[in-house]
Short mmCIF file of C-alpha atoms in Angstrom, two decimals:
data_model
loop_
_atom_site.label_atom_id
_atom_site.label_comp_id
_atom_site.label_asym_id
_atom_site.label_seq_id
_atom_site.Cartn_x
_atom_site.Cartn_y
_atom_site.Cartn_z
CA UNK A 1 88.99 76.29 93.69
CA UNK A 2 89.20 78.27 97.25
CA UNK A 3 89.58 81.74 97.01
CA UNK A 4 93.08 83.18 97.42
CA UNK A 5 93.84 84.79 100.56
CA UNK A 6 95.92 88.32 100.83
CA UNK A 7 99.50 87.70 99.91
CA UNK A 8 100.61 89.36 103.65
CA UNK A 9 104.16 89.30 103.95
CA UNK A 10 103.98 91.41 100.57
CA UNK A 11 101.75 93.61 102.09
CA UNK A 12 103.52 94.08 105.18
CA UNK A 13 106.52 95.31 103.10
CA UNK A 14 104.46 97.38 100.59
CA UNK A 15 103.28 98.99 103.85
CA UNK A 16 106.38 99.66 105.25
CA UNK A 17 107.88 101.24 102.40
CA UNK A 18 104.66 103.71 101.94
CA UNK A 19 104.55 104.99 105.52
CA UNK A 20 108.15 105.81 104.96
CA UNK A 21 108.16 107.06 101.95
CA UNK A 22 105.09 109.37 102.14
CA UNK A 23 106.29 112.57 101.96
CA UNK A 24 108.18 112.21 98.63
CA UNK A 25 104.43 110.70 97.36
CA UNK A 26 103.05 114.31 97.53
CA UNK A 27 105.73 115.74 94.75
CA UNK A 28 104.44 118.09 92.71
CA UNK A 29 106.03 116.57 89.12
CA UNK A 30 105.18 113.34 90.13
CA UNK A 31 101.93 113.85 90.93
CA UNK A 32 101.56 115.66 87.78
CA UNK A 33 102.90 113.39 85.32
CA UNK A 34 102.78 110.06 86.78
CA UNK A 35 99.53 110.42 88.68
CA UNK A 36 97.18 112.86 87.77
CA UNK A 37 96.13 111.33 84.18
CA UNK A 38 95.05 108.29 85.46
CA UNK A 39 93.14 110.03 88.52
CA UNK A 40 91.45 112.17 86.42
CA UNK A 41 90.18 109.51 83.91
CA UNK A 42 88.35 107.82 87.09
CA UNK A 43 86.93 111.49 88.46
CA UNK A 44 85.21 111.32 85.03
CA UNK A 45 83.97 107.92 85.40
CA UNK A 46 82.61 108.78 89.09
CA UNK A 47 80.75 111.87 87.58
CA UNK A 48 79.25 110.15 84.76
CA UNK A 49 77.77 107.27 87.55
CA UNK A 50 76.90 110.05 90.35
CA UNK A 51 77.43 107.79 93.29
CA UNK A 52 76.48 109.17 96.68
CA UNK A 53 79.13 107.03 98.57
CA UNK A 54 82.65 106.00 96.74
CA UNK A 55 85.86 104.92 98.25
CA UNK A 56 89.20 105.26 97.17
CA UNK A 57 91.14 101.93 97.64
CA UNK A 58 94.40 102.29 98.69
CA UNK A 59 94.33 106.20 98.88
CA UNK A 60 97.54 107.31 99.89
CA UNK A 61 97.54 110.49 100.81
CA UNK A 62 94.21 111.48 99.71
CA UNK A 63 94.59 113.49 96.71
CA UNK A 64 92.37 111.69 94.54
CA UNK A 65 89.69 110.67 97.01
CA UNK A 66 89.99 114.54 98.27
CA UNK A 67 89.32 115.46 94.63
CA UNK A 68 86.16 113.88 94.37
CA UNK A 69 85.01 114.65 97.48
CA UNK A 70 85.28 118.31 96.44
CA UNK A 71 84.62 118.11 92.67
CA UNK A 72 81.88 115.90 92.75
CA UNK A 73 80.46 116.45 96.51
CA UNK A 74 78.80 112.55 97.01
CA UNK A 75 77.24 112.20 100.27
CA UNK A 76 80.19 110.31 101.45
CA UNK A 77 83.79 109.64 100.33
CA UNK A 78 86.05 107.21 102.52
CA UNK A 79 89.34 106.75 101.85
CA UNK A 80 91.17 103.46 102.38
CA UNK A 81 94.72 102.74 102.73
CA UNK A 82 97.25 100.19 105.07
CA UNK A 83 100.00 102.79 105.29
CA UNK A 84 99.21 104.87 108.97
CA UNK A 85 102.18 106.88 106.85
CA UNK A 86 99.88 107.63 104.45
CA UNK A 87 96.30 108.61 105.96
CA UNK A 88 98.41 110.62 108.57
CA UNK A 89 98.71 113.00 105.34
CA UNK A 90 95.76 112.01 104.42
CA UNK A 91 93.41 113.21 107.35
CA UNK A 92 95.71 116.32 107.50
CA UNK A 93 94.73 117.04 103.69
CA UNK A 94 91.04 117.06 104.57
CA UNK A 95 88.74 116.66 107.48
CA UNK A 96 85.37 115.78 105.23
CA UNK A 97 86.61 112.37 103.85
CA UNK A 98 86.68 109.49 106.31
CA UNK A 99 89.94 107.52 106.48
CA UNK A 100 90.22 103.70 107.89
CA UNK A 101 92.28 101.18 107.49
CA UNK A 102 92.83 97.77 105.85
CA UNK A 103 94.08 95.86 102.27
CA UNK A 104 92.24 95.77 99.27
CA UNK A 105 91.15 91.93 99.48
CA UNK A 106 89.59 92.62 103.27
CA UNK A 107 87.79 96.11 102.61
CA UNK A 108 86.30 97.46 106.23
CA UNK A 109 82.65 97.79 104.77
CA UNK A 110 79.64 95.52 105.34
CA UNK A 111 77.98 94.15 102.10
CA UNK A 112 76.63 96.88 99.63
CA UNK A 113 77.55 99.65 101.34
CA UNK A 114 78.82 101.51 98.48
CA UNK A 115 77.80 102.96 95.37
CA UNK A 116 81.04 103.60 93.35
CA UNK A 117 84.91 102.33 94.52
CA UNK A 118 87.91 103.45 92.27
CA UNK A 119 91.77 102.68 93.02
CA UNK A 120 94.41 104.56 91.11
CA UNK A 121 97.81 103.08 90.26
CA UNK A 122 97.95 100.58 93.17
CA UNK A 123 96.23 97.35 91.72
CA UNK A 124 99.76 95.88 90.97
CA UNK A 125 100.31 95.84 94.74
CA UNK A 126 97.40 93.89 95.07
CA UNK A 127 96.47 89.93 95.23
CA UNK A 128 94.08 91.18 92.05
CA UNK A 129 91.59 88.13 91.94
CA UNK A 130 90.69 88.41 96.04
CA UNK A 131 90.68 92.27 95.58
CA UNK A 132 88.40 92.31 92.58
CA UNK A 133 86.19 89.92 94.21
CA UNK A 134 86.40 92.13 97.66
CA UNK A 135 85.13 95.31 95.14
CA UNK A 136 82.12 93.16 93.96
CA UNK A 137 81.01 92.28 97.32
CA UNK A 138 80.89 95.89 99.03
CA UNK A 139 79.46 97.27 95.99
CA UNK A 140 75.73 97.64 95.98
CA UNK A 141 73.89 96.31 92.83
CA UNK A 142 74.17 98.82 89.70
CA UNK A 143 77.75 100.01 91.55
CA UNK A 144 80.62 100.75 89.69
CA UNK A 145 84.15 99.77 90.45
CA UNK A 146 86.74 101.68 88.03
CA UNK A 147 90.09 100.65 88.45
CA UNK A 148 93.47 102.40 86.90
CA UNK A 149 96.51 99.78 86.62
CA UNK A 150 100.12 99.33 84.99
CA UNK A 151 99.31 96.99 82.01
CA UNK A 152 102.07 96.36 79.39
CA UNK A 153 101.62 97.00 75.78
CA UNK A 154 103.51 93.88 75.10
CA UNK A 155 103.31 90.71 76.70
CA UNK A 156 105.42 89.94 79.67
CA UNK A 157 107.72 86.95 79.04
CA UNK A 158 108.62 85.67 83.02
CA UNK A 159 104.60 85.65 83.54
CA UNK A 160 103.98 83.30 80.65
CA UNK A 161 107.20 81.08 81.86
CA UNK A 162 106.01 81.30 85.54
CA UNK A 163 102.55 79.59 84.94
CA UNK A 164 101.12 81.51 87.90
CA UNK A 165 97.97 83.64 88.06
CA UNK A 166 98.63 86.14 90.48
CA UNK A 167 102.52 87.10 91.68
CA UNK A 168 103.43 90.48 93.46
CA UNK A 169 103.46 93.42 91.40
CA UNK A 170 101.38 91.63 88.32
CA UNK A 171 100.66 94.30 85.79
CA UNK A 172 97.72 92.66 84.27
CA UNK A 173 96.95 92.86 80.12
CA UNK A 174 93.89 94.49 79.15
CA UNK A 175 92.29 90.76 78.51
CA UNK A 176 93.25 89.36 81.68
CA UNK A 177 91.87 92.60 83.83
CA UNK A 178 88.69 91.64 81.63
CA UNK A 179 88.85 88.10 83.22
CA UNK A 180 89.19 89.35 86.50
CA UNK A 181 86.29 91.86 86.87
CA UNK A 182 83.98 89.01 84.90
CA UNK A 183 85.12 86.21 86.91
CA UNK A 184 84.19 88.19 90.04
CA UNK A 185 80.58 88.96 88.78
CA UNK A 186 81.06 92.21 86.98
CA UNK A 187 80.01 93.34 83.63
CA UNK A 188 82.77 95.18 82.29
CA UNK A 189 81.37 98.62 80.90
CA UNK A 190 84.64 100.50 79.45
CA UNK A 191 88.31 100.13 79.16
CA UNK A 192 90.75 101.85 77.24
CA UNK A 193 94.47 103.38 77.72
CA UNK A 194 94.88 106.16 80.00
CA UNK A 195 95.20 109.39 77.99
CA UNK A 196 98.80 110.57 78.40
CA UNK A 197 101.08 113.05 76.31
CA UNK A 198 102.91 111.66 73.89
CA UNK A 199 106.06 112.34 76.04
CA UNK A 200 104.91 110.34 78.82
CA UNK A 201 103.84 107.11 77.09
CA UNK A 202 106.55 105.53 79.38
CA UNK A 203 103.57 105.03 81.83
CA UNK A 204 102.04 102.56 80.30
CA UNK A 205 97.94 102.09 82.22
CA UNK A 206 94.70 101.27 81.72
CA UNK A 207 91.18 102.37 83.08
CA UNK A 208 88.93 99.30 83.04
CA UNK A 209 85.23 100.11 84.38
CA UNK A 210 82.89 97.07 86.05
CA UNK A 211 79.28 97.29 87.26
CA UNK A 212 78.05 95.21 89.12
CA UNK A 213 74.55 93.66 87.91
#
C-alpha cells in the first residue's frame, strides 16, 4: 500500500488556530497540569539515552525543547513546529535552540541526522502512520523516538464504526501506537501511562518509547 501523504487542509487549520492562539499556550496552570507531566516523563527518557542532537516535533513555544536544552545540554536541540505563531515565542524564549519549520510527516532533516526526537501532546494532530515513519527515517540507527499522546482508557466507539486507520485528531490505544512505531521499523522499548495526580486523571496519555535498530 502507498504511504499516506500529510492530511494538509487539517494542518493548515491546526496551524492557524496555534499561531493565534499562542499566547494563551504559555499559561502558567495549564502548563502545569496539562503539560508538564507528560514533558517531564520524555526529559527522563532523553537523559537515560544521552543523545547529542534531539528535536522536539511540533514544539510550540519551546518550553519543552528549551528544557532539555538546558537540563540535559546535548550538542544540539532544534525545535520544530508549523505555527510562525508559535516559534515567534519560541526563538524569543531562547536563542541556543534552533527553530525551523515544517509538519511532522515532512521533518526538515536529511537522513540520520538525529540521535533522539520526542513530541509532547501533539501526535493527535498528526497523520500518525506518515509521521512515525518520518521519525524512523531522520533518526540515526540506535536513536530513540519517545512520543507522549492522548490515548483513551476505553475504546472509542465512532473509530471502530468508521473502519478508518488514521482520521484527524486520532487518539491512538496503547496497542495500536505499538503497531505504529513497529510497522515503521522501530522496536518499541517502553510504554506506560503518564504519571499524573490522582486529580488530574482527566488527561488521559501515554509515553511510548521506539529505537530504532
Amino acid at each position: 500500500m502507498a504511504p499516506q501523504a500529510p492530511c494538509r487542509p487539517f494542518n493548515e487549520a491546526v496551524t492557524r488556530f496555534w499561531s493565534f492562539a499562542a499566547p494563551a499556550y504559555d499559561a502558567q496552570y495549564l502548563q502545569r497540569l496539562v503539560y508538564q507531566p507528560a514533558q517531564d516523563e520524555l526529559i527522563a527518557a532523553l537523559r537515560a539515552h544521552a543523545p547529542a542532537r534531539v528535536a522536539d516535533i511540533a514544539c510550540g513555544t519551546g518550553i519543552l525543547a528549551d528544557r532539555i536544552e538546558r537540563e540535559l545540554a546535548p550538542e544540539a536541540v532544534y525545535g520544530v513546529d508549523m505555527s510562525q505563531g508559535m516559534l515567534a515565542q519560541a526563538r524569543e524564549r531562547s536563542s541556543r535552540v534552533q527553530w525551523l519549520t515544517g509538519p511532522a510527516e515532512q521533518l526538515p532533516f536529511e537522513d540520520g541526522a538525529l540521535d533522539a526526537l520526542v513530541t509532547s501532546s501533539a501526535f493527535h494532530f498528526f497523520n500518525q502512520p506518515a509521521a512515525v515513519r518520518e521519525f524512523h527515517r531522520v533518526l540515526a540507527p540506535g536513536g530513540m523516538a519517545a512520543v507522549t499522546a492522548m490515548s483513551p482508557r476505553l475504546p472509542d466507539p465512532l473509530h471502530r464504526l468508521s473502519g478508518l486507520r488514521w482520521n484527524p485528531a486520532k487518539q491512538p490505544t496503547p496497542s495500536e501506537m505499538r503497531t505504529l512505531f513497529t510497522d515503521a521499523g522501530f522496536t518499541v522499548a517502553d510504554q506506560h501511562r503518564v504519571a499524573r495526580p490522582a486529580w488530574t486523571l482527566i488527561v488521559s496519555d501515554l509515553i511510548t518509547v521506539g529505537v530504532k535498530p
